[in-house]
Coordinates of C-alpha atoms in Angstrom, one line a residue:
Chain E
M282 CA 11.2 3.1 34.5
K283 CA 9.1 5.0 36.3
T284 CA 10.4 4.6 39.2
M285 CA 14.2 6.3 38.2
A286 CA 11.9 9.2 37.6
A287 CA 9.9 9.9 40.3
D288 CA 12.0 10.2 43.3
A289 CA 14.7 11.5 43.8
P290 CA 18.4 9.9 42.8
P291 CA 18.2 6.0 43.4
T292 CA 21.4 4.4 44.5
A293 CA 23.3 2.9 42.1
A294 CA 22.3 -0.3 42.4
M295 CA 18.7 0.6 42.3
S296 CA 19.0 2.2 39.3
R297 CA 21.1 -1.1 37.9
L298 CA 17.0 -2.9 38.8
A299 CA 15.0 -0.8 37.7
E300 CA 17.2 -0.4 34.3
L301 CA 17.3 -4.2 34.4
L302 CA 13.1 -4.3 34.9
G303 CA 11.9 -2.3 32.7
V304 CA 14.0 -4.5 29.7
V305 CA 11.9 -6.9 31.5
V306 CA 8.6 -4.9 30.7
R307 CA 9.6 -4.1 27.7
H308 CA 10.0 -7.2 26.0
A309 CA 7.9 -8.8 27.1
L310 CA 5.1 -6.1 25.6
L311 CA 6.7 -6.4 21.7
I312 CA 7.3 -10.9 22.6
G313 CA 3.6 -10.7 23.1
A314 CA 3.3 -8.8 20.6
S315 CA 4.4 -11.1 18.0
A316 CA 2.9 -13.5 19.0
I317 CA -0.6 -12.3 18.8
M318 CA 0.5 -10.8 15.6
L319 CA 1.5 -13.6 14.2
Y320 CA 0.1 -16.8 15.9
P321 CA -2.4 -16.5 12.8
L322 CA -0.7 -17.2 10.0
L323 CA 1.4 -19.9 11.9
W324 CA -1.8 -20.9 11.8
M325 CA -3.0 -21.8 8.4
L326 CA 0.6 -22.6 8.1
A327 CA -0.7 -25.4 10.5
S328 CA -3.2 -26.2 9.2
A329 CA -2.6 -26.2 5.2
F330 CA -0.4 -29.2 7.2
K331 CA -3.8 -31.1 8.7
P332 CA -7.1 -33.0 7.0
E333 CA -10.4 -30.6 6.6
N334 CA -11.7 -32.8 9.8
Q335 CA -8.9 -30.9 12.1
I336 CA -9.0 -27.6 11.5
F337 CA -11.9 -26.3 13.0
G338 CA -11.6 -26.7 16.5
D339 CA -7.8 -27.5 16.7
L340 CA -5.8 -24.2 17.7
S341 CA -2.2 -25.9 17.8
I342 CA 0.4 -24.4 15.8
L343 CA 2.3 -27.5 15.4
P344 CA 1.3 -29.8 12.6
T345 CA 0.7 -33.7 13.7
S346 CA 2.1 -35.0 11.1
F347 CA 3.9 -32.9 7.3
D348 CA 1.2 -34.6 5.0
F349 CA 1.2 -32.7 1.5
K350 CA -1.9 -33.5 0.4
N351 CA -3.7 -30.3 0.5
F352 CA -1.2 -28.8 -0.8
R353 CA -0.9 -31.7 -4.0
D354 CA -4.9 -31.1 -4.2
G355 CA -5.4 -27.6 -4.3
W356 CA -2.8 -27.2 -6.8
T357 CA -5.7 -29.0 -9.0
A358 CA -8.9 -29.4 -7.3
L359 CA -9.5 -25.9 -9.9
Q360 CA -9.8 -26.4 -13.7
T361 CA -6.6 -25.1 -14.6
S362 CA -3.1 -25.7 -12.0
F363 CA -1.8 -23.8 -10.6
S364 CA 0.7 -24.2 -12.4
V365 CA -0.2 -21.7 -15.0
F366 CA -1.7 -19.4 -12.3
Y367 CA 1.8 -19.0 -11.0
W368 CA 3.3 -18.8 -14.7
N369 CA 1.3 -15.8 -15.3
S370 CA 1.5 -14.3 -12.0
F371 CA 5.5 -14.1 -12.4
V372 CA 5.8 -13.3 -16.5
I373 CA 3.4 -9.9 -15.3
A374 CA 5.3 -9.0 -11.7
L375 CA 8.9 -9.6 -13.8
L376 CA 7.7 -7.1 -16.8
V377 CA 6.0 -4.8 -14.3
V378 CA 9.4 -4.4 -12.5
I379 CA 11.3 -4.4 -15.8
G380 CA 8.8 -1.7 -17.5
N381 CA 9.2 0.5 -13.8
L382 CA 12.8 -0.1 -13.8
M383 CA 13.3 1.9 -17.3
S384 CA 10.7 3.8 -18.0
C385 CA 10.7 5.3 -14.5
S386 CA 15.2 6.6 -14.6
L387 CA 14.7 7.1 -17.2
T388 CA 11.6 10.3 -16.9
A389 CA 13.4 10.5 -13.1
Y390 CA 16.5 11.9 -14.9
A391 CA 14.5 14.4 -16.8
F392 CA 13.5 15.2 -13.8
A393 CA 16.5 15.6 -12.0
R394 CA 19.5 16.3 -14.9
L395 CA 17.9 18.1 -17.2
E396 CA 16.8 21.3 -18.3
F397 CA 14.3 22.1 -20.5
P398 CA 10.8 24.5 -20.4
G399 CA 8.6 23.8 -18.5
R400 CA 10.3 21.5 -15.9
N401 CA 8.4 22.0 -12.9
I402 CA 5.7 22.9 -14.3
L403 CA 4.9 19.5 -15.6
F404 CA 7.2 17.8 -12.6
A405 CA 4.4 19.9 -9.9
V406 CA 1.7 17.7 -12.5
M407 CA 3.6 14.0 -11.3
L408 CA 4.0 14.4 -8.2
G409 CA 0.1 15.6 -8.1
T410 CA -0.8 12.3 -9.8
L411 CA 0.8 10.4 -6.4
M412 CA -2.3 12.0 -4.9
L413 CA -4.5 10.6 -7.9
P414 CA -7.3 7.7 -6.4
Y415 CA -6.9 5.4 -9.5
H416 CA -10.5 5.0 -9.4
V417 CA -10.9 8.2 -11.2
T418 CA -9.1 6.5 -14.2
L419 CA -10.4 3.5 -13.9
I420 CA -13.2 3.4 -16.1
P421 CA -11.9 5.1 -19.4
Q422 CA -9.2 2.9 -19.5
Y423 CA -11.3 -0.3 -19.4
V424 CA -13.6 1.0 -22.1
L425 CA -10.0 2.8 -23.6
F426 CA -8.4 -1.2 -23.0
L427 CA -12.0 -2.6 -23.9
K428 CA -11.9 -1.3 -28.3
L429 CA -8.2 -2.2 -28.6
G430 CA -9.1 -5.9 -27.8
W431 CA -7.3 -5.6 -25.2
I432 CA -9.2 -7.5 -22.4
D433 CA -8.3 -11.0 -21.2
T434 CA -4.1 -10.4 -21.8
I435 CA -2.0 -8.5 -19.9
L436 CA -1.7 -5.4 -21.6
P437 CA -3.5 -3.6 -19.7
L438 CA -1.7 -4.5 -16.1
V439 CA 2.1 -4.0 -18.0
V440 CA 1.7 -1.6 -21.1
P441 CA 1.3 1.8 -18.6
K442 CA 4.2 0.6 -16.7
F443 CA 6.2 0.6 -19.9
L444 CA 5.1 5.2 -20.0
A445 CA 6.3 5.4 -16.8
A446 CA 2.2 5.6 -15.0
D447 CA 4.1 4.5 -11.8
A448 CA 4.7 8.0 -10.1
F449 CA 6.0 7.0 -6.6
F450 CA 8.4 5.4 -8.3
I451 CA 10.2 8.9 -10.2
F452 CA 9.2 10.9 -7.4
L453 CA 11.3 8.5 -5.3
M454 CA 14.0 8.2 -8.2
V455 CA 14.4 12.4 -8.3
Q456 CA 15.8 11.8 -4.7
F457 CA 17.7 9.7 -4.5
F458 CA 19.5 11.6 -8.2
R459 CA 19.7 14.1 -6.6
G460 CA 21.6 12.9 -4.5
I461 CA 24.4 11.6 -6.9
P462 CA 27.2 14.7 -6.9
R463 CA 26.4 16.5 -10.2
E464 CA 30.3 16.8 -10.7
L465 CA 30.1 13.5 -11.7
D466 CA 27.6 15.0 -14.7
E467 CA 29.6 17.9 -15.5
A468 CA 33.5 16.1 -15.0
A469 CA 32.1 13.4 -17.9
Q470 CA 29.9 16.3 -19.8
M471 CA 33.5 18.2 -20.9
D472 CA 34.7 14.9 -21.4
G473 CA 31.8 14.6 -24.2
C474 CA 29.2 12.1 -22.9
S475 CA 26.0 12.9 -23.9
P476 CA 22.5 13.3 -21.7
W477 CA 22.3 9.3 -23.2
R478 CA 25.1 8.0 -22.1
I479 CA 25.6 9.6 -18.7
Y480 CA 22.4 8.1 -18.1
V481 CA 23.7 5.0 -18.7
K482 CA 27.0 4.9 -17.8
I483 CA 27.4 7.1 -14.7
I484 CA 23.6 7.1 -13.0
M485 CA 22.1 3.9 -13.1
P486 CA 25.7 2.3 -11.8
L487 CA 25.2 4.6 -9.0
S488 CA 21.6 3.5 -8.8
M489 CA 21.3 0.3 -7.6
P490 CA 19.5 1.0 -4.0
V491 CA 16.9 2.2 -5.3
L492 CA 17.3 0.9 -8.5
A493 CA 16.8 -1.9 -6.5
T494 CA 13.9 -0.8 -3.5
A495 CA 11.4 0.4 -7.0
G496 CA 11.6 -3.8 -8.5
I497 CA 11.1 -4.9 -5.1
F498 CA 8.2 -3.1 -4.2
S499 CA 6.8 -3.6 -7.9
F500 CA 6.9 -6.3 -7.1
L501 CA 5.1 -7.1 -3.9
W502 CA 2.9 -4.8 -5.6
T503 CA 2.0 -6.3 -7.9
W504 CA 2.1 -9.4 -7.1
N505 CA -0.6 -8.9 -4.7
D506 CA -2.5 -6.9 -6.5
F507 CA -6.3 -7.9 -7.2
L508 CA -8.5 -5.4 -8.5
G509 CA -6.3 -4.7 -11.5
P510 CA -6.2 -8.6 -13.1
L511 CA -10.4 -8.4 -12.3
V512 CA -12.0 -5.9 -13.4
Y513 CA -8.9 -7.0 -17.3
L514 CA -8.7 -11.0 -16.3
N515 CA -12.2 -12.7 -16.9
D516 CA -10.8 -16.4 -18.5
S517 CA -9.5 -18.2 -16.4
A518 CA -6.6 -19.5 -18.4
S519 CA -5.2 -15.8 -17.7
Y520 CA -5.8 -16.1 -14.3
T521 CA -2.8 -15.1 -11.1
V522 CA -2.8 -16.8 -7.7
P523 CA -4.2 -14.7 -6.6
L524 CA -8.2 -14.2 -8.7
A525 CA -7.5 -18.4 -8.5
L526 CA -7.7 -17.7 -4.7
R527 CA -10.8 -16.0 -4.9
S528 CA -12.6 -18.7 -7.8
F529 CA -11.2 -21.2 -5.2
I530 CA -13.7 -19.9 -2.7
D531 CA -16.6 -19.7 -5.0
A532 CA -15.4 -23.6 -6.6
T533 CA -15.3 -24.6 -3.7
G534 CA -17.0 -23.2 -0.8
T535 CA -16.1 -23.9 3.2
S536 CA -15.7 -27.5 2.5
A537 CA -11.9 -27.3 1.8
W538 CA -10.2 -24.6 4.2
G539 CA -7.2 -27.1 3.8
Q540 CA -7.0 -26.7 0.0
L541 CA -7.8 -23.5 0.8
F542 CA -4.9 -22.9 3.5
A543 CA -2.4 -24.7 0.9
M544 CA -2.8 -22.6 -1.2
S545 CA -3.2 -19.3 0.3
T546 CA 0.3 -20.0 1.7
L547 CA 1.9 -21.8 -1.4
A548 CA 0.5 -17.6 -2.9
I549 CA 2.9 -15.3 0.0
L550 CA 5.5 -17.2 0.2
P551 CA 7.4 -14.9 -2.5
I552 CA 6.5 -11.8 -1.4
F553 CA 8.2 -13.4 2.2
L554 CA 10.6 -15.0 0.3
V555 CA 12.3 -11.5 -1.0
F556 CA 10.8 -10.3 2.1
L557 CA 13.4 -13.2 3.3
C558 CA 16.2 -11.3 1.2
F559 CA 16.1 -8.1 1.4
Q560 CA 13.9 -7.2 4.1
R561 CA 16.6 -4.4 4.8
L562 CA 16.3 -2.2 1.9
I563 CA 12.6 -3.0 1.7
I564 CA 12.3 -1.7 5.5
E565 CA 14.7 1.4 4.8
G566 CA 11.7 2.0 1.5
V567 CA 9.3 2.6 3.9
A568 CA 10.8 5.3 6.1
M569 CA 12.1 6.7 3.1
S570 CA 9.2 7.0 1.7
G571 CA 8.3 9.0 5.7
M572 CA 11.0 10.8 5.5
K573 CA 12.0 12.3 2.2
R574 CA 8.9 14.3 1.6
Chain Z
M1305 CA 10.0 21.9 -3.8
T1306 CA 12.2 22.0 -7.6
I1307 CA 15.5 23.3 -7.5
A1308 CA 16.6 25.6 -10.0
A1309 CA 19.7 24.3 -10.5
G1310 CA 22.3 22.7 -13.6
T1311 CA 21.5 25.7 -16.1
Q1312 CA 25.7 25.0 -17.2
A1313 CA 24.3 21.6 -19.1
T1314 CA 23.1 24.2 -22.1
G1315 CA 26.5 25.4 -22.3
A1316 CA 27.6 22.2 -23.4
T1317 CA 24.8 21.7 -25.9
G1318 CA 26.5 23.6 -27.8
R1319 CA 29.1 21.0 -29.6
S1320 CA 26.5 18.2 -30.2
P1321 CA 25.6 17.8 -33.6
G1322 CA 22.5 20.6 -34.2
R1323 CA 21.3 23.4 -30.9
D1324 CA 17.9 21.3 -31.5
W1325 CA 18.9 18.3 -30.9
G1326 CA 20.5 19.3 -27.7
R1327 CA 16.5 20.9 -26.9
L1328 CA 15.2 18.1 -28.0
M1329 CA 17.1 15.6 -25.9
P1330 CA 15.3 15.9 -22.9
F1331 CA 12.1 15.0 -24.2
L1332 CA 12.9 11.9 -25.5
F1333 CA 14.3 10.8 -22.1
L1334 CA 10.5 12.2 -20.8
A1335 CA 9.0 11.0 -24.2
P1336 CA 7.1 7.7 -21.8
W1337 CA 6.1 9.6 -19.0
L1338 CA 4.5 12.6 -21.6
V1339 CA 2.5 9.2 -23.6
G1340 CA 1.7 7.2 -20.5
F1341 CA 0.8 11.0 -19.0
V1342 CA -1.5 12.0 -21.4
V1343 CA -2.6 8.4 -22.4
F1344 CA -3.6 6.4 -19.0
T1345 CA -3.8 9.8 -17.0
L1346 CA -5.1 13.3 -17.7
G1347 CA -7.4 11.9 -20.7
P1348 CA -8.6 9.1 -18.4
V1349 CA -9.3 11.7 -16.0
L1350 CA -11.2 13.9 -18.1
A1351 CA -13.5 11.3 -19.7
S1352 CA -14.2 10.1 -16.8
L1353 CA -15.6 13.6 -15.9
Y1354 CA -17.5 13.4 -18.9
L1355 CA -19.2 9.9 -19.0
S1356 CA -20.6 11.0 -15.7
F1357 CA -22.8 13.5 -17.5
T1358 CA -24.0 10.3 -19.1
K1359 CA -24.6 7.1 -19.4
F1360 CA -23.4 4.5 -20.7
D1361 CA -23.4 0.7 -20.0
L1362 CA -20.5 0.7 -22.9
L1363 CA -22.8 -1.4 -25.1
R1364 CA -24.7 2.2 -27.1
P1365 CA -22.2 5.1 -26.7
P1366 CA -23.1 8.1 -24.2
T1367 CA -26.2 9.8 -24.2
W1368 CA -25.9 13.5 -21.6
I1369 CA -27.6 13.2 -19.2
G1370 CA -27.0 16.7 -17.3
T1371 CA -26.1 16.1 -13.6
D1372 CA -28.8 14.0 -13.4
N1373 CA -26.4 11.2 -11.7
Y1374 CA -24.9 13.2 -9.3
V1375 CA -29.0 14.4 -8.6
R1376 CA -29.6 10.5 -7.4
M1377 CA -26.4 10.4 -5.8
F1378 CA -28.2 12.6 -3.2
T1379 CA -31.0 12.4 -3.7
A1380 CA -32.4 9.0 -4.1
D1381 CA -29.5 6.8 -3.4
Y1382 CA -29.3 4.6 -0.4
R1383 CA -26.5 2.8 -1.2
F1384 CA -24.4 5.5 -1.9
V1385 CA -25.4 7.2 2.3
Q1386 CA -24.6 3.4 3.4
A1387 CA -20.6 2.9 1.4
L1388 CA -19.9 6.4 2.7
K1389 CA -21.1 5.5 6.0
V1390 CA -19.5 2.6 6.0
T1391 CA -16.6 4.0 4.2
F1392 CA -16.4 6.5 7.2
T1393 CA -17.1 4.6 10.3
Y1394 CA -13.8 2.7 8.5
L1395 CA -11.8 5.0 8.6
L1396 CA -12.9 6.6 11.9
F1397 CA -11.4 3.7 13.6
E1398 CA -8.8 2.0 11.2
V1399 CA -6.6 5.6 11.7
P1400 CA -6.5 6.3 15.2
L1401 CA -6.3 3.2 16.3
K1402 CA -3.8 1.8 14.1
L1403 CA -1.5 4.7 14.5
A1404 CA -1.6 5.0 18.5
F1405 CA -0.2 1.5 18.2
A1406 CA 2.6 2.1 16.0
L1407 CA 3.4 5.0 17.9
L1408 CA 3.1 2.5 21.3
V1409 CA 5.4 -0.1 19.5
A1410 CA 7.9 2.8 17.7
V1411 CA 8.3 4.3 21.5
I1412 CA 8.9 0.3 22.6
L1413 CA 11.3 -0.1 20.1
D1414 CA 13.4 3.8 19.9
K1415 CA 14.0 2.4 22.9
A1416 CA 15.1 -1.7 23.1
V1417 CA 18.4 -1.7 21.6
R1418 CA 18.8 -5.0 21.5
G1419 CA 16.6 -7.6 19.4
S1420 CA 14.4 -4.4 17.8
G1421 CA 16.2 -5.1 13.6
F1422 CA 14.5 -8.4 14.4
Y1423 CA 11.1 -6.8 15.9
R1424 CA 10.6 -4.4 13.9
A1425 CA 11.2 -6.7 10.4
L1426 CA 8.5 -9.2 11.9
F1427 CA 5.5 -6.5 13.6
Y1428 CA 6.6 -5.3 9.5
V1429 CA 4.8 -9.1 6.9
P1430 CA 1.8 -7.7 8.2
S1431 CA 2.0 -5.5 6.0
L1432 CA 3.7 -7.0 3.3
L1433 CA 0.5 -9.4 3.2
G1434 CA -1.7 -7.0 4.2
G1435 CA -3.3 -6.7 1.1
S1436 CA -3.9 -10.1 -0.2
V1437 CA -6.2 -12.3 -1.2
A1438 CA -4.8 -15.2 1.2
I1439 CA -4.7 -12.5 4.7
A1440 CA -8.1 -12.0 3.3
V1441 CA -9.4 -15.5 3.0
L1442 CA -7.2 -16.4 6.4
W1443 CA -9.8 -13.5 8.0
R1444 CA -12.8 -15.0 6.7
Q1445 CA -12.4 -17.9 8.6
L1446 CA -11.0 -16.8 11.5
F1447 CA -13.7 -14.4 12.6
D1448 CA -16.7 -17.0 10.8
G1449 CA -19.3 -18.8 13.2
N1450 CA -17.7 -21.3 14.1
G1451 CA -13.6 -19.9 13.4
T1452 CA -10.1 -19.8 15.5
V1453 CA -11.2 -16.4 17.6
N1454 CA -14.8 -17.9 18.7
R1455 CA -12.5 -21.3 20.1
V1456 CA -9.3 -18.5 21.2
L1457 CA -12.5 -17.2 23.4
L1458 CA -14.3 -20.2 24.3
W1459 CA -11.1 -22.2 26.1
L1460 CA -10.1 -18.7 27.4
F1461 CA -13.3 -17.0 28.7
G1462 CA -15.8 -19.5 27.8
I1463 CA -17.5 -17.1 25.7
Q1464 CA -19.5 -18.3 22.9
G1465 CA -18.8 -15.1 19.7
P1466 CA -20.9 -14.6 17.3
S1467 CA -20.5 -14.8 13.7
W1468 CA -18.1 -12.0 13.1
I1469 CA -18.4 -12.0 9.7
S1470 CA -22.0 -12.7 8.9
N1471 CA -23.2 -10.1 11.8
P1472 CA -24.5 -7.2 9.5
D1473 CA -22.8 -5.2 13.5
T1474 CA -19.8 -6.4 13.5
A1475 CA -18.7 -7.4 10.0
V1476 CA -16.9 -3.9 9.8
Y1477 CA -14.4 -4.3 12.7
T1478 CA -13.7 -7.5 11.5
L1479 CA -12.1 -5.5 8.6
V1480 CA -10.4 -2.0 11.1
L1481 CA -8.6 -5.1 13.2
L1482 CA -7.2 -6.6 9.2
A1483 CA -6.2 -2.3 9.6
I1484 CA -4.8 -2.5 12.7
W1485 CA -2.6 -5.6 12.2
Q1486 CA -0.9 -3.8 9.5
F1487 CA 0.8 -1.0 11.3
G1488 CA 4.0 -2.4 11.0
S1489 CA 3.8 0.2 8.0
P1490 CA 3.1 3.8 9.7
M1491 CA 5.1 2.8 13.3
I1492 CA 8.8 2.4 10.8
I1493 CA 8.3 5.7 9.8
F1494 CA 7.4 7.0 13.1
L1495 CA 11.1 4.4 14.3
A1496 CA 12.3 7.1 11.3
G1497 CA 10.9 10.2 12.7
L1498 CA 12.1 9.6 16.2
R1499 CA 15.4 8.5 16.0
Q1500 CA 15.9 12.3 14.3
I1501 CA 15.1 13.4 18.3
P1502 CA 17.8 14.8 19.6
Q1503 CA 18.8 12.1 22.8
D1504 CA 20.2 15.6 24.4
L1505 CA 16.6 16.7 25.4
Y1506 CA 15.1 14.1 26.9
E1507 CA 18.6 13.9 29.3
A1508 CA 18.2 17.7 30.0
A1509 CA 14.8 16.6 30.7
S1510 CA 15.6 13.8 33.6
M1511 CA 18.1 16.1 34.9
D1512 CA 15.4 18.2 35.3
G1513 CA 13.1 15.4 36.9
A1514 CA 10.4 15.1 34.2
S1515 CA 8.5 11.8 34.3
K1516 CA 8.7 9.7 31.3
W1517 CA 5.0 10.1 30.4
R1518 CA 6.2 14.4 30.4
Q1519 CA 9.0 13.5 28.3
F1520 CA 6.7 12.3 25.9
R1521 CA 4.1 14.3 25.6
R1522 CA 6.6 17.4 26.1
I1523 CA 9.4 15.9 23.5
T1524 CA 8.2 12.7 21.8
L1525 CA 4.7 14.4 21.2
P1526 CA 6.0 18.0 19.1
L1527 CA 8.3 17.6 17.9
L1528 CA 6.8 14.3 15.9
A1529 CA 4.2 16.0 14.7
P1530 CA 5.1 16.6 11.4
V1531 CA 6.2 12.4 10.8
I1532 CA 2.6 12.3 12.7
F1533 CA 1.2 13.9 10.2
F1534 CA 1.9 13.1 7.1
N1535 CA 1.4 9.6 8.5
M1536 CA -2.6 10.4 9.2
V1537 CA -2.5 12.6 5.8
L1538 CA -0.9 8.9 3.8
Q1539 CA -3.5 5.9 6.4
V1540 CA -6.7 8.3 5.4
I1541 CA -6.6 8.2 1.2
E1542 CA -5.2 4.5 1.6
G1543 CA -8.6 3.5 3.6
F1544 CA -11.1 5.0 1.2
K1545 CA -9.6 3.1 -1.5
A1546 CA -9.4 -0.2 0.5
F1547 CA -11.1 -2.8 -1.3
T1548 CA -9.4 -6.6 -1.9
P1549 CA -10.0 -7.3 1.9
A1550 CA -13.9 -6.1 2.4
F1551 CA -14.3 -7.9 -1.6
I1552 CA -13.1 -11.6 -0.3
I1553 CA -14.9 -11.8 3.2
S1554 CA -18.5 -10.3 1.4
G1555 CA -17.7 -12.2 -1.3
G1556 CA -17.8 -9.4 -3.4
T1557 CA -21.3 -8.6 -2.4
G1558 CA -20.6 -5.9 0.2
G1559 CA -22.7 -7.5 2.4
P1560 CA -24.0 -9.0 4.8
V1561 CA -26.7 -5.8 4.6
D1562 CA -24.5 -3.7 3.2
S1563 CA -22.1 -3.2 6.2
T1564 CA -19.2 -3.8 4.6
L1565 CA -20.2 -2.0 1.5
F1566 CA -17.0 0.4 0.6
Y1567 CA -17.0 3.0 -1.2
T1568 CA -14.4 1.5 -3.6
L1569 CA -16.3 -2.0 -3.5
Y1570 CA -19.9 -0.2 -4.6
L1571 CA -18.0 2.1 -7.1
Y1572 CA -16.9 -1.9 -9.0
Q1573 CA -20.0 -2.9 -8.6
E1574 CA -21.9 0.3 -10.4
A1575 CA -19.8 0.0 -13.5
F1576 CA -18.6 -4.4 -13.9
A1577 CA -22.0 -5.7 -11.7
Y1578 CA -24.1 -3.4 -13.2
F1579 CA -22.4 -1.7 -16.0
R1580 CA -23.7 1.5 -15.1
M1581 CA -20.4 3.2 -16.6
G1582 CA -21.8 7.0 -16.3
Y1583 CA -23.1 6.5 -12.9
A1584 CA -19.4 5.4 -12.0
A1585 CA -17.5 7.8 -13.2
A1586 CA -19.5 9.9 -11.1
L1587 CA -18.8 7.6 -8.5
A1588 CA -15.1 7.5 -8.4
W1589 CA -15.4 12.4 -9.2
V1590 CA -17.4 12.4 -5.6
L1591 CA -14.4 9.9 -4.7
L1592 CA -11.9 12.3 -5.4
I1593 CA -13.4 15.7 -4.7
I1594 CA -13.7 13.9 -0.3
I1595 CA -9.7 12.7 -0.6
A1596 CA -8.6 16.3 -2.1
S1597 CA -10.9 18.3 0.1
F1598 CA -9.1 15.7 2.8
T1599 CA -6.2 16.6 1.4
S1600 CA -5.9 20.1 1.3
M1601 CA -7.8 20.7 4.6
S1602 CA -5.6 18.8 6.6
F1603 CA -3.7 20.4 5.5
L1604 CA -3.8 24.2 5.6
T1605 CA -5.0 23.8 9.2
S1606 CA -1.6 22.1 10.0
K1607 CA 0.2 24.9 10.3
Y1608 CA -2.0 25.3 13.7
W1609 CA -1.4 21.8 15.5
V1610 CA 2.1 20.6 13.6
H1611 CA 5.2 22.2 14.6
Y1612 CA 7.9 22.6 11.9
E1613 CA 11.2 22.8 13.4
D1614 CA 12.6 26.3 12.2
D1615 CA 16.1 24.7 10.1
G1616 CA 15.1 21.2 9.3
R1617 CA 13.4 20.8 5.6

């Protein structure tokens, strides 16, 4: 591309050649970057299938055999089986998704559509909580949950989500709701629909894209969350998958890399599957969070 | 930011059984958030401000010690200074490199039409996984003394690399690399920004014989400045909050020799390893003040170096 711009008007053939060269160079760069970025992931996947003595020193991303021994051994290597950890993680993630969708959409509907005194101030306050680092609330929240006897239960991780603690999703939904034509609400209101019915019958059905985005991100973030479970779950029977991985390192040290990689692969598998299914929504969600400020 | 609209709604409430009910209705929708805000945000923020002036170990009730926590932090706590040093070193390398890389790839992807959706998705994968324990585990192996990175270095160049994660001089840079590896999400935001730059600007510029580099500097960079600014603020705030990778790679210690003692990790240790809740609350408030002053300073100075389009939002 550089040659094209630098010289005087090139001939048609030359410019086509330069363009082709540009395309080749760009794709070469992109393929190179992809290879470097994906290599660690693929290597981990391959190592999960390799016997222990082959992992170190073997740079290949092609497993020599499909041996699931590491997966079988790793699954039950801790006192509690990984089935329990998966179940715990799924229950928490599912409840967080439900909680976020219900509470954040109610709040967003009030901010986007209803009139009440102090709305602008409350909206500003809500946006302010977006900026707040969670560390500032962490310790008093811990003390509160301790006093309530909620440590070692999933309640501290789930209950706040039913009370719209994730301001980011409220913000995302307010933006979306504002884009829904107001004439629809007004027509329904003429027919005597209450705000509740408008919310259930009009706003919610039209908001599937933003609800899906919020639900997917709730799931992904909760599945990956480490600090929350680390603080609130101490009993190994209540561990989530990330906590279990961490105690896997502590239990086996560096002696069982194959099993550790097998379990790590399984830990990120749900995230990867969700990404494969909802790739477009996820990428649009990221782009949207950046653009709609 | 809020749009004052929907005033017609008040007229219709007269028809519902009682006017009071109509007035109360919005607060019923708002109730979950209001309760959550008071119980899980406002209350705890004030409580942690109070706790930051106390000595509190969970066993006995908090005792008021005035500004002792803050005085100790700034005069007698070398680990606090170390945590700040580590965090700022991390931010200083991670944010510019990650953004530069994200912008470079976004510009390439913006031009290469064929397969750009595929690459975009591919490059985003690390952003999804990067904060997880599983990837931190992998990183620990990759940068180990006889880990994969050193094997590759040996194979390619015949160099025997050091143990990157157990060397205090290099440990934090493995975490910088992990952060840069996750350049996908700022890249997507850049791409969305690039799509909004009118193509005729580039066409006009290349008619006038402007080189690609000149077009990038004179058109892309200025018009993308608001997006770069947004990405930078976002990445710095995220960077301050980084916790999981440092925790896993150092086994929760922030080692070797406190070289990966991220601020959040130090706060966690003070609170949940040593149960110095009052001191940890003071650390949290200092973090809040650092983040708040960084954010407000960026916004206040942004008008001097960020060009906003007059008509755009």
